[in-house]
mmCIF file of C-alpha atoms in Angstrom:
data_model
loop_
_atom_site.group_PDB
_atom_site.id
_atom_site.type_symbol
_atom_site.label_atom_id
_atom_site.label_comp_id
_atom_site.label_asym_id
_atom_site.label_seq_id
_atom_site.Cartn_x
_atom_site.Cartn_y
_atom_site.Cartn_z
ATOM 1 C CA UNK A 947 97.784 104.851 80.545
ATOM 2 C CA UNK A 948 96.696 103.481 77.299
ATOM 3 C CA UNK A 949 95.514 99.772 76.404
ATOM 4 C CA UNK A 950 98.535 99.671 74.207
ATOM 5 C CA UNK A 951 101.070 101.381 76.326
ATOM 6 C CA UNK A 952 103.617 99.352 78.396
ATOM 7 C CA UNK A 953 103.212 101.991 81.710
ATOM 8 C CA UNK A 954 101.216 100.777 84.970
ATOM 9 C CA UNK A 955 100.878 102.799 88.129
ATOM 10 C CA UNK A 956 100.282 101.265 91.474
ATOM 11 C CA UNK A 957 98.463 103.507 93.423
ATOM 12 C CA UNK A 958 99.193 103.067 96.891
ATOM 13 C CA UNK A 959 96.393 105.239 99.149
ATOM 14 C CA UNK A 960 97.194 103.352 102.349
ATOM 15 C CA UNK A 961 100.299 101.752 103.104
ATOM 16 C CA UNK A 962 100.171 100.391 106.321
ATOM 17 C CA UNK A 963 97.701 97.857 104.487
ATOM 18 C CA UNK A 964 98.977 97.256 101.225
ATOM 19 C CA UNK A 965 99.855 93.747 100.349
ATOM 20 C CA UNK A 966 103.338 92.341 100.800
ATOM 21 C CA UNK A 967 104.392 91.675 97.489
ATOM 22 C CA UNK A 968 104.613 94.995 96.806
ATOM 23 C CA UNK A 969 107.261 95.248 98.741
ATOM 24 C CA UNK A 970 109.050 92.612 96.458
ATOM 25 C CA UNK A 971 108.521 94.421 93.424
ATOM 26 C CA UNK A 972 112.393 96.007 91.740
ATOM 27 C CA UNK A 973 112.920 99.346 92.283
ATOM 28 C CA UNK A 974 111.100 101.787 90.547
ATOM 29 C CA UNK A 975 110.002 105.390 90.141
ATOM 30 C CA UNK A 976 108.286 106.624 92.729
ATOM 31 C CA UNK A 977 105.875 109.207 93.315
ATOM 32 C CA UNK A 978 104.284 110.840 96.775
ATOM 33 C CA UNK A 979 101.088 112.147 97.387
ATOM 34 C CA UNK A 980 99.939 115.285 99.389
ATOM 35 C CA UNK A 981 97.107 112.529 100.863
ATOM 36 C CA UNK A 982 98.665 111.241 103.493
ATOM 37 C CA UNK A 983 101.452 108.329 103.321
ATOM 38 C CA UNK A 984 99.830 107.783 99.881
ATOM 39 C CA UNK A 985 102.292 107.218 96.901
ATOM 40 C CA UNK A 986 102.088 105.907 93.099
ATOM 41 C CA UNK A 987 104.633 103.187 91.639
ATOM 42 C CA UNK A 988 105.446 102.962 88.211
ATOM 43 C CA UNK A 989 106.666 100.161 86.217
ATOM 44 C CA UNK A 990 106.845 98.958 82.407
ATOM 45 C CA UNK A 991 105.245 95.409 81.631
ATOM 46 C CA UNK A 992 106.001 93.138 78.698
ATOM 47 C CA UNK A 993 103.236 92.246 76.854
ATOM 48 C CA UNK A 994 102.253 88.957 78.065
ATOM 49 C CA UNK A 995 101.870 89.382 82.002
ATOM 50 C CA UNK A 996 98.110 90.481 81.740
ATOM 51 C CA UNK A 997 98.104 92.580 84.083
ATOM 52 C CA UNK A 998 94.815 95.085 83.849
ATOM 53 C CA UNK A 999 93.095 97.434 86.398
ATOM 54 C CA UNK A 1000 91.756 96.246 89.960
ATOM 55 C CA UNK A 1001 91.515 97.343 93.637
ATOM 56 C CA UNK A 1002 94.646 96.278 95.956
ATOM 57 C CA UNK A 1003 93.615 93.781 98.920
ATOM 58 C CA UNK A 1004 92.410 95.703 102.207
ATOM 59 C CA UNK A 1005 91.407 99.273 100.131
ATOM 60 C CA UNK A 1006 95.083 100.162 100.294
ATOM 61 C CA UNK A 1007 94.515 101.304 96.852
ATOM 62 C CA UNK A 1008 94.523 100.512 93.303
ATOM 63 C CA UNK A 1009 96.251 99.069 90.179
ATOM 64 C CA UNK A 1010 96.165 101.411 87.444
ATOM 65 C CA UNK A 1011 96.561 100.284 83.688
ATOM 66 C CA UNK A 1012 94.374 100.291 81.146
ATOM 67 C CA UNK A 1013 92.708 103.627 80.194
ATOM 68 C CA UNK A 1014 93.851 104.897 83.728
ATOM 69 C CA UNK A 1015 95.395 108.153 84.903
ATOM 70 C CA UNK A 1016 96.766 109.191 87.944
ATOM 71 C CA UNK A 1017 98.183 112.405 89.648
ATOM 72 C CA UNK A 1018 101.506 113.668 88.168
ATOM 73 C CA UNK A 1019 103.942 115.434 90.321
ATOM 74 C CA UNK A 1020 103.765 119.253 89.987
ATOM 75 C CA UNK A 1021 99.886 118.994 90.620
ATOM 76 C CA UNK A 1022 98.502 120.290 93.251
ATOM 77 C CA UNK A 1023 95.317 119.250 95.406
ATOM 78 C CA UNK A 1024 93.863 121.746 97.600
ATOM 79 C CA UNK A 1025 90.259 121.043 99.758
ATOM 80 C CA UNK A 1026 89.217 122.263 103.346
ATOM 81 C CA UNK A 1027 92.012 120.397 105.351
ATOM 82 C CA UNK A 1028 95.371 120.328 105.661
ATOM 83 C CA UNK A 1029 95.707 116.477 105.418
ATOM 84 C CA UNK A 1030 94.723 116.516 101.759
ATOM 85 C CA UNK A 1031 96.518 120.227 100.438
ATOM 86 C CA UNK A 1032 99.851 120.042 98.733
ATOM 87 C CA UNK A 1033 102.033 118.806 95.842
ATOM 88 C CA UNK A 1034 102.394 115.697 94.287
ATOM 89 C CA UNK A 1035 106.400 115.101 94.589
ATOM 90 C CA UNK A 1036 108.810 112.876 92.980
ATOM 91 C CA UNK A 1037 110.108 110.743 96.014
ATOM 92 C CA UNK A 1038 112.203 108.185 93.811
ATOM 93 C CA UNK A 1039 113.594 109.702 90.648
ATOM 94 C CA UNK A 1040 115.385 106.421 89.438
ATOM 95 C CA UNK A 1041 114.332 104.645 86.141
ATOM 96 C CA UNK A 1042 111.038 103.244 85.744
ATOM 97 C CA UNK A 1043 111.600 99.422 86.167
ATOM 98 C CA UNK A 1044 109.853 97.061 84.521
ATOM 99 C CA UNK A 1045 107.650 94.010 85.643
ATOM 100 C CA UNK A 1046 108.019 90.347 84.212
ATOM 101 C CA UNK A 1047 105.922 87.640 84.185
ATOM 102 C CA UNK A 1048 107.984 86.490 86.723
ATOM 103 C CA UNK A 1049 106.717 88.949 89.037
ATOM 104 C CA UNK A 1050 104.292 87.786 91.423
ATOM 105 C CA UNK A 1051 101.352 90.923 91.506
ATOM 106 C CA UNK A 1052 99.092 88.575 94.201
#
């Protein structure tokens, strides 16, 4: 994700802690990770919610925007246990849907 480019990525490494308002948010693409219940969310944002990068609440994980990347689906991750080998996997093909200022990231 560039500075300029309308595509954030909430990176969720622990779900059982992640805030509540994420569970607010529209809709979106969704992709799962081999770590885990970890996943990644990905929305558009206009360009006046100011939204930039930062650590979710409780180390659930992390908001991912400017001059960010994360783990595409197709990769794969492979280390010394089984809890961390596999694919990253499209779990939610639908549209990317897009944030507002309306949208309440706290």
């Amino acid at each position: 994700m560039r500075k300029d480019d309308p595509l954030i990525a909430i990176d969720v490494d622990d779900p059982d802690a992640a805030p509540e308002w994420i569970d607010d948010l529209p809709d979106t693409r969704r992709h799962s990770s081999p770590h885990g219940d970890g996943y990644h969310l990905l929305f558009k944002i206009n360009d006046t919610t100011g939204i930039g990068n930062g650590d979710l609440p409780r180390d659930s994980g992390e908001l991912r925007a400017e001059n960010q990347y994360i783990v595409a689906p197709g990769s794969r991750c492979d280390c010394d246990s089984d809890e961390c080998s596999g694919r990253y996997t499209i779990s939610d093909e639908r549209p990317i849907a897009t944030i507002t200022d309306d949208d309440d990231l706290d």
